[in-house]
Short mmCIF file of C-alpha atoms in Angstrom, two decimals:
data_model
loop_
_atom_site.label_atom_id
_atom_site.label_comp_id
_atom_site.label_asym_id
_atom_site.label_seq_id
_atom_site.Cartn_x
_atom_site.Cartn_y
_atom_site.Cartn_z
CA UNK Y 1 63.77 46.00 -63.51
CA UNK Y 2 64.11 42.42 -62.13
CA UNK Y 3 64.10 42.76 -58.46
CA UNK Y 4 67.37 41.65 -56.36
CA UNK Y 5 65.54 39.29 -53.86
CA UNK Y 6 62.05 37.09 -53.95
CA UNK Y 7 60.04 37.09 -51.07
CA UNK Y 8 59.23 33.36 -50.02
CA UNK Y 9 56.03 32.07 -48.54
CA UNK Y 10 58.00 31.54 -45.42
CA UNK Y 11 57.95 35.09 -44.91
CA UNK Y 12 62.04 34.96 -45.76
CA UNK Y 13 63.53 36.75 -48.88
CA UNK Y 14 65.69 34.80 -51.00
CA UNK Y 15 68.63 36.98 -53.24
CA UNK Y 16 67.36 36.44 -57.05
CA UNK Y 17 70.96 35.29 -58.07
CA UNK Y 18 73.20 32.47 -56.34
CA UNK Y 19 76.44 30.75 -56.90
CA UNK Y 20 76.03 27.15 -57.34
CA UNK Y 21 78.65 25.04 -55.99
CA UNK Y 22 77.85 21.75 -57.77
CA UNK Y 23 81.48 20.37 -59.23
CA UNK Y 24 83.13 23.12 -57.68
CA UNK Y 25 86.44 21.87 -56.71
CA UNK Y 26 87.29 20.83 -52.93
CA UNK Y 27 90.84 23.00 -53.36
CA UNK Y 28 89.40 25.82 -54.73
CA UNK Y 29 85.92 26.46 -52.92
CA UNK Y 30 87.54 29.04 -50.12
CA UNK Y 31 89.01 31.00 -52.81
CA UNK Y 32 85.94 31.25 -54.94
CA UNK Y 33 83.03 31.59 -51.93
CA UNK Y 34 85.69 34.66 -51.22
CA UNK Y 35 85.70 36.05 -54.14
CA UNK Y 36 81.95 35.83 -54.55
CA UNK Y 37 81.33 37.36 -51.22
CA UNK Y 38 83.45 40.40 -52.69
CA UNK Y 39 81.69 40.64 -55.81
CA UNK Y 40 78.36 40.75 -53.61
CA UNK Y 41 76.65 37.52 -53.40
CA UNK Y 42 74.94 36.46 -50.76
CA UNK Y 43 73.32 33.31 -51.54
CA UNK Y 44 75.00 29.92 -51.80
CA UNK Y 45 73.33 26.86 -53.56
CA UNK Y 46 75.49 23.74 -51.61
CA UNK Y 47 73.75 19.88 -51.29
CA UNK Y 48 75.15 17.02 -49.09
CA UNK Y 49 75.79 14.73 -52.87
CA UNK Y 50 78.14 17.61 -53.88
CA UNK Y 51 80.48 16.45 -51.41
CA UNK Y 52 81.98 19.78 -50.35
CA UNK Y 53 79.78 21.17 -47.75
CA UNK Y 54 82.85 20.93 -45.32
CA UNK Y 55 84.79 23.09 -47.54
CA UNK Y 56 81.94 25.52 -48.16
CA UNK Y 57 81.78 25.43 -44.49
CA UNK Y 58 85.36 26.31 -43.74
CA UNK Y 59 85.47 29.29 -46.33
CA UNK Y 60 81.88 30.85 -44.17
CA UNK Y 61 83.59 30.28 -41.12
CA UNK Y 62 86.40 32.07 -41.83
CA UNK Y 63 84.57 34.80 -43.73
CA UNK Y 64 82.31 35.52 -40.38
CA UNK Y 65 85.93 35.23 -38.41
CA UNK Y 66 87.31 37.80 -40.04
CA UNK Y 67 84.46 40.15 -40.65
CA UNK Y 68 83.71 39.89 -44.46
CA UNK Y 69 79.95 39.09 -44.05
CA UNK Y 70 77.65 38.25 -41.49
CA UNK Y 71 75.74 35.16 -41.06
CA UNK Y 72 72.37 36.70 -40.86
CA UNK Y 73 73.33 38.59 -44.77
CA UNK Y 74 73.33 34.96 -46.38
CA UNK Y 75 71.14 32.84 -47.57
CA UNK Y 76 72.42 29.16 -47.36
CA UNK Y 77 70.71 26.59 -49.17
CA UNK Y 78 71.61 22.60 -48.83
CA UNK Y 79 69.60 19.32 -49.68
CA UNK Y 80 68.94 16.00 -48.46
CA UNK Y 81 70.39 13.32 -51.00
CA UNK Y 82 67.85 10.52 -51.78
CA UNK Y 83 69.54 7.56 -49.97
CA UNK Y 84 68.67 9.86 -46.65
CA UNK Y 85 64.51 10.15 -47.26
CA UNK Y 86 64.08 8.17 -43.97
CA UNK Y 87 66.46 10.17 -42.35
CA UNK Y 88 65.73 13.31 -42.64
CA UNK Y 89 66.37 15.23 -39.51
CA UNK Y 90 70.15 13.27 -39.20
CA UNK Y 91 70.91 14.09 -42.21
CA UNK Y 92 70.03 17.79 -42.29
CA UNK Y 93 72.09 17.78 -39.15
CA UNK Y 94 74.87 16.28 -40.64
CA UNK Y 95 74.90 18.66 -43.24
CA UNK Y 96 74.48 22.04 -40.67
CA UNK Y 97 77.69 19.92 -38.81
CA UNK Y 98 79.41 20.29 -41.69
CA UNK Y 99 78.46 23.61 -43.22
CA UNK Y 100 79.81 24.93 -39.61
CA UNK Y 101 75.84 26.21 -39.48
CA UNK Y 102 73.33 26.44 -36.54
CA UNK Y 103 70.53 27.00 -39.12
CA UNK Y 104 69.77 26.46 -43.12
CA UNK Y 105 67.93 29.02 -44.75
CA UNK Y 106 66.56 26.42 -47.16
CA UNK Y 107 66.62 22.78 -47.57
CA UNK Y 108 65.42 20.72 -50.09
CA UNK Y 109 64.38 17.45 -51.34
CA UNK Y 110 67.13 17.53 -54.31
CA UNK Y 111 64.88 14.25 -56.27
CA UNK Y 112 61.58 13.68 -55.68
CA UNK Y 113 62.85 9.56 -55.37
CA UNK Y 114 63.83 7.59 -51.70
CA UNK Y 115 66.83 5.61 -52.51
CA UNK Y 116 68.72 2.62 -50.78
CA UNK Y 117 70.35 4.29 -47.51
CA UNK Y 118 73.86 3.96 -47.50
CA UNK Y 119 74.85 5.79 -43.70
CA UNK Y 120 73.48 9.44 -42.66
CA UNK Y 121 75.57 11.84 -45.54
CA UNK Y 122 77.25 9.42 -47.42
CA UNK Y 123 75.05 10.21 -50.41
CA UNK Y 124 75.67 6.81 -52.45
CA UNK Y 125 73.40 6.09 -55.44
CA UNK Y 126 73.58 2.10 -54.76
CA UNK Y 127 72.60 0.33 -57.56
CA UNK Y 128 71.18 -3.54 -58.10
CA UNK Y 129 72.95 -6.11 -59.53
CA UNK Y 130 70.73 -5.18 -62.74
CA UNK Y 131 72.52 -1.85 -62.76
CA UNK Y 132 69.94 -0.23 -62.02
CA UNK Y 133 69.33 2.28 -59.34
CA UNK Y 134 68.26 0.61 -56.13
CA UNK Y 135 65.02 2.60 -55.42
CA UNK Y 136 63.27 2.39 -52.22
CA UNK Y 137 59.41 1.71 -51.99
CA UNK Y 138 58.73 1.67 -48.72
CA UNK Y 139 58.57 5.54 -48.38
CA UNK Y 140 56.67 7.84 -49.35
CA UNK Y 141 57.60 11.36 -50.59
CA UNK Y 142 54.77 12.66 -47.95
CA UNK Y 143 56.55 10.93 -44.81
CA UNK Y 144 59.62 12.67 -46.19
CA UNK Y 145 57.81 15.97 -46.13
CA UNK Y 146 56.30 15.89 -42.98
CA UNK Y 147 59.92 15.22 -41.66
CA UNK Y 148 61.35 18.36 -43.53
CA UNK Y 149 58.40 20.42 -41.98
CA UNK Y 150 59.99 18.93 -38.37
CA UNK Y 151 62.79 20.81 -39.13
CA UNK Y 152 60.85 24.19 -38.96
CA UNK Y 153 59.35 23.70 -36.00
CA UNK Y 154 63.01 22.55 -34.86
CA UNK Y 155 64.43 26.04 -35.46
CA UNK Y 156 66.90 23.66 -37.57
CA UNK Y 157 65.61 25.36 -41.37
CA UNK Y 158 63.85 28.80 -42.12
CA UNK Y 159 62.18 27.69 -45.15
CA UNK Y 160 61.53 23.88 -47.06
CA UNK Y 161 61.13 23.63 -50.65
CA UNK Y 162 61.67 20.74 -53.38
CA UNK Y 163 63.46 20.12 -56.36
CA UNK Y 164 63.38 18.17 -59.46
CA UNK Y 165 59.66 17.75 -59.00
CA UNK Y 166 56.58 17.99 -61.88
CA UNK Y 167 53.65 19.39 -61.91
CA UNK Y 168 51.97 16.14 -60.83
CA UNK Y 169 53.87 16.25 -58.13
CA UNK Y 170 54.14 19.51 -56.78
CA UNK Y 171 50.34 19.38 -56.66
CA UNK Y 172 50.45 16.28 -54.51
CA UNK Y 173 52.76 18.12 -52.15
CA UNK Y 174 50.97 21.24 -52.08
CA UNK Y 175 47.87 18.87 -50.79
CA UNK Y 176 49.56 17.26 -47.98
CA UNK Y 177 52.05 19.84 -47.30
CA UNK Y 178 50.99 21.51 -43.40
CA UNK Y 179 53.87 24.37 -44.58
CA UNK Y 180 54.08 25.00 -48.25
CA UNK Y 181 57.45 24.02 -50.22
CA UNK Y 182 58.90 27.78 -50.19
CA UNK Y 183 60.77 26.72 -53.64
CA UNK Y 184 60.70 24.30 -56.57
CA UNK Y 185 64.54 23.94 -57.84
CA UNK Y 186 64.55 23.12 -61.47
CA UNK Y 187 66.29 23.30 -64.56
CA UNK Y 188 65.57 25.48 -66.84
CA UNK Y 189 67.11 27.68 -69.65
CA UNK Y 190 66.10 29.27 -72.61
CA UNK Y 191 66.09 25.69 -74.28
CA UNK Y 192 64.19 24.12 -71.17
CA UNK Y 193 61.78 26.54 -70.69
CA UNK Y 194 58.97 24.67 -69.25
CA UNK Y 195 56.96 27.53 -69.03
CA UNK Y 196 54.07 25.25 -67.60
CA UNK Y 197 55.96 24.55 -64.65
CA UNK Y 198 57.05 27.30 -63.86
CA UNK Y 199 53.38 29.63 -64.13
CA UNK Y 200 52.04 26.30 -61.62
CA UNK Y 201 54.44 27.33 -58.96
CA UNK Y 202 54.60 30.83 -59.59
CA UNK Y 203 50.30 30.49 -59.15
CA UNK Y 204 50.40 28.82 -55.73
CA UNK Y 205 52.79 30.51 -54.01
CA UNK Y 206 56.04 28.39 -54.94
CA UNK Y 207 59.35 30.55 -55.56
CA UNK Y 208 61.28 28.50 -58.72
CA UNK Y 209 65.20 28.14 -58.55
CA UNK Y 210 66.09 28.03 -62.00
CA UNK Y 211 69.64 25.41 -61.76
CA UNK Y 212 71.65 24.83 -65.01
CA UNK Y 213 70.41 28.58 -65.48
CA UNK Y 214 73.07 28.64 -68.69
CA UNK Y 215 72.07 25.41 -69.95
CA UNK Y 216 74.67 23.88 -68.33
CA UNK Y 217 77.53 25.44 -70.69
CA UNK Y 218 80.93 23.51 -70.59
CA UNK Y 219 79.87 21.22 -67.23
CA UNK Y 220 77.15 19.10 -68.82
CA UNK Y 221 78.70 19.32 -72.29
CA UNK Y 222 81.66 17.75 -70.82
CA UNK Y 223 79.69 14.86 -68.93
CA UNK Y 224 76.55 14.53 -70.71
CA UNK Y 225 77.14 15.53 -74.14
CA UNK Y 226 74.38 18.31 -74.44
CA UNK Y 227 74.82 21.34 -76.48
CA UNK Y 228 74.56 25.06 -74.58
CA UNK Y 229 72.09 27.61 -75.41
CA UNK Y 230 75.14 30.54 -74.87
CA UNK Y 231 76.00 29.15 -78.56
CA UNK Y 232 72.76 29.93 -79.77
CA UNK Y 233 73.16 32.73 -82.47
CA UNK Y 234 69.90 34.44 -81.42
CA UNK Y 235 71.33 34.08 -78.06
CA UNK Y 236 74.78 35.67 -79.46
CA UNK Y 237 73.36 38.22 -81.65
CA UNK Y 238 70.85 39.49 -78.49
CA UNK Y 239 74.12 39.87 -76.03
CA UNK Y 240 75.49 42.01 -78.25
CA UNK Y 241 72.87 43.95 -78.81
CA UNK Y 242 73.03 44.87 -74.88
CA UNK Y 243 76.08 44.99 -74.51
CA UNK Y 244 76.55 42.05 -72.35
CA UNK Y 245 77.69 38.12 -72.71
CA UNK Y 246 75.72 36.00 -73.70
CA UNK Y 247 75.54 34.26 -70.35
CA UNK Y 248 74.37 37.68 -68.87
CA UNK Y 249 71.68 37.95 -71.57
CA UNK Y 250 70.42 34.27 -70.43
CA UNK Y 251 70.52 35.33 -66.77
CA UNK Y 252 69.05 38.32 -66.80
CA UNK Y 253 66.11 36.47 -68.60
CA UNK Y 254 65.65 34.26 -66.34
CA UNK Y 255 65.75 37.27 -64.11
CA UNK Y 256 63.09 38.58 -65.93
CA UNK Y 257 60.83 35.36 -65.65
CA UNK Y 258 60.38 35.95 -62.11
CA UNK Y 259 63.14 33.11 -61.22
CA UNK Y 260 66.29 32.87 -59.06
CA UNK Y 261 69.26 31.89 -60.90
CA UNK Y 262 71.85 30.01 -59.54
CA UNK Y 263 75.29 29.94 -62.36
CA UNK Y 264 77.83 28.21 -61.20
CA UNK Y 265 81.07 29.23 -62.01
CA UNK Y 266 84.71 27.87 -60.91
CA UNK Y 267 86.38 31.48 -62.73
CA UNK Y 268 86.94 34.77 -60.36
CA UNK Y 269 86.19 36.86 -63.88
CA UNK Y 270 83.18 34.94 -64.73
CA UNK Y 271 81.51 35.24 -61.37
CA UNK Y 272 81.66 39.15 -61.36
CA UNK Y 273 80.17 39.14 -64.49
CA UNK Y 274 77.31 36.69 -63.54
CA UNK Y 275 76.32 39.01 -60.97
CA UNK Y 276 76.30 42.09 -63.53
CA UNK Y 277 72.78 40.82 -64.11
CA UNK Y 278 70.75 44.10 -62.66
CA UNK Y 279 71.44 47.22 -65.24
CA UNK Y 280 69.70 46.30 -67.90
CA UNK Y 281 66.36 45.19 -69.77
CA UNK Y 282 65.73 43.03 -71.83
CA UNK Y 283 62.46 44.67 -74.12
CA UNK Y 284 59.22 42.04 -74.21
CA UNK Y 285 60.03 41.96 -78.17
CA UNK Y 286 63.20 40.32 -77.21
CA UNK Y 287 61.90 37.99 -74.10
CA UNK Y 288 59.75 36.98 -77.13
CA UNK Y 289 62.77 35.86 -79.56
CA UNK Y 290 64.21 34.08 -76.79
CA UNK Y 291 60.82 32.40 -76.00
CA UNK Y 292 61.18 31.24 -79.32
CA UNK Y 293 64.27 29.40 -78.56
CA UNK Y 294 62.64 26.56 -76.38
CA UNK Y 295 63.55 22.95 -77.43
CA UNK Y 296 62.43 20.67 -74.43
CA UNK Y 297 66.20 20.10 -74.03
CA UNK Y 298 66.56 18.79 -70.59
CA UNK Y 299 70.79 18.53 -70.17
CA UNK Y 300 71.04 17.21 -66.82
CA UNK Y 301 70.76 13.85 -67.19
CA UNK Y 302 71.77 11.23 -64.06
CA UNK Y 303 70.22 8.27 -66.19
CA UNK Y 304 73.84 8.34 -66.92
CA UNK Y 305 74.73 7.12 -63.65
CA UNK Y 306 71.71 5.77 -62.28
CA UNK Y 307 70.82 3.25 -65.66
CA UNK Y 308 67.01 4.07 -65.20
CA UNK Y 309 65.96 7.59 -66.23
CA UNK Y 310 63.57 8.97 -63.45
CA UNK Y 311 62.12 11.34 -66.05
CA UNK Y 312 60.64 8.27 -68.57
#
C-alpha cells in the first residue's frame, strides 16, 4: 500500500494527499477547508497568486479557535509569485500575515522565472507593451534560493522546495542549493507522465507534488481547452474494475508512483471521495495500462495569459 505521508529531506513528513486551493472561490473557502478537515486532510496547497490566502487563513484560524485541528497536525504549503523573486523574505511574510501563520511548512518558488515587481503580494504578471510578459533579468534563480534558504534559518519555513522546474534546472539548484529543495511541484497525470522527471527527483532526494493530479478535469478544460484523462476509457474501464471513480483510480496511481497528490475540488462529495485513495491497489499489470496512457499533454498552460510560453 501507498503510504499516507512522505518523509522530506528536511527531516519533516509531508501527508501524500492535499487539497489544492487554486480557483477555489473567496465565499466558499471556510466551508470547504471545514469540510476537508472533517473528511481528514491535513495538508493544504495555498500560493500568494491564488489570491485567497486571507480566506484560507480565516477558515485555520477559526478551526484552531474552536478545537477542530491543531496547528502542529497540518501541513501548510504557500509560494512566492514571480514578480516577488527579489523579495523574498517580505513576501513570505506577507503571505504568513495573511495565512494568520507564525510558520509555513513549505514554500516554494511556484515558476522557476523573476518577473517585473509590482508591490510585496500583489502578484501581477505585468506585461510589455509587446504583450508579452515583462521578465526580469537582473536576477538570478540562485539569489532567489539563497533567500528562501534565509527563511530556514529564520524559523519563518520548515522546509523549501520548487515548482514548475526541469530537469536542467533542478540540477542547477541541487548544485548551488546549501539546503536541498525538499519538493519539486509539478504537473503530472496519467497523460503527463514525465516519468524522467520525476525518477531525477525521486534519485536525489527531491519529494514531487504531483498538481493537476486529474489532468486538470473541468478547471483547465474550461480555461485552456485541454481534454481530461478521467474520460479516458482505459481510465473508465480500470475504475470500475476497482470499484472506485475514475478520479480515485488516477489518484491512487499517482499514489502509487511515490508522489503527493494535491486534487482540488470546490464539491463537499467530491473531496471525501478524493481522500478514499488508501484501500486499494492498483496490480503492476494495471500501473502498466495506465503507463501506456502517456501523451506529453501538458494542460496548464499560462502562455495564455502571459503571450510567451515559458516552456518553448
Amino acid at each position: 500500500m501507498a503510504a499516507t505521508a512522505t518523509k522530506l529531506s528536511s527531516g519533516h513528513e509531508m501527508p501524500a494527499v492535499g487539497l489544492g486551493v487554486w480557483r477555489m472561490d473567496s465565499g466558499a473557502v471556510r466551508g470547504l477547508i471545514h469540510s476537508a478537515l472533517r473528511a481528514g486532510y491535513r495538508h493544504f496547497d495555498c500560493a500568494a497568486d491564488y489570491k485567497n490566502e486571507a480566506e484560507v487563513g480565516d477558515a485555520l484560524a477559526e478551526a484552531f479557535e474552536t478545537g477542530l485541528v491543531k496547528r502542529e497536525d497540518l501541513f501548510i504549503t504557500t509560494k512566492l509569485w514571480n514578480s516577488d523573486h527579489g523579495h523574498v523574505v517580505e513576501a513570505c511574510k506577507d503571505s504568513l500575515k495573511k495565512l494568520r501563520l507564525d510558520y509555513l511548512d513549505l514554500y516554494l518558488i511556484h515558476f522557476p522565472v523573476a518577473t517585473k515587481h509590482t508591490g510585496v503580494g500583489t502578484t501581477g504578471s505585468a506585461l510589455g507593451d509587446d504583450g508579452v510578459l515583462d521578465i526580469d533579468t537582473t536576477i538570478t534563480l540562485e539569489t532567489t534560493w539563497h533567500a528562501m534558504e534565509d527563511l530556514v534559518s529564520m524559523g519563518l519555513v520548515r522546509s523549501i522546495g520548487i515548482s514548475n522546474y526541469d530537469i536542467f534546472l533542478t540540477r542547477d539548484c541541487l548544485a548551488y542549493a546549501k539546503i536541498k529543495p525538499a519538493v519539486n511541484q509539478i504537473e503530472t497525470h496519467p497523460y503527463f507522465q514525465r516519468d524522467s522527471l520525476v525518477k531525477f527527483c525521486q534519485k536525489h532526494g527531491i519529494s514531487v507534488t504531483a498538481h493537476t493530479p486529474l489532468g486538470g478535469s473541468t478547471a483547465n478544460t474550461e480555461w485552456f481547452g485541454s481534454v481530461s484523462c478521467l474520460d479516458d476509457p482505459v481510465i473508465k474501464s480500470l475504475a470500475e474494475k476497482y470499484g472506485k471513480t475514475p478520479a480515485q483510480l488516477v489518484l491512487r496511481w499517482g499514489l502509487q508512483r511515490n508522489t503527493v497528490v494535491i486534487p482540488k475540488t470546490s464539491k463537499v462529495e467530491r473531496l471525501v471521495e478524493n481522500f478514499a485513495v488508501f484501500d486499494f491497489d492498483i496490480s503492476i499489470e494495471d500501473m502498466e495500462k495506465i503507463k501506456a496512457l502517456d501523451r506529453n499533454y501538458r494542460t496548464n498552460q499560462p502562455a495564455k495569459f502571459w503571450g510567451i510560453n515559458l516552456y518553448a
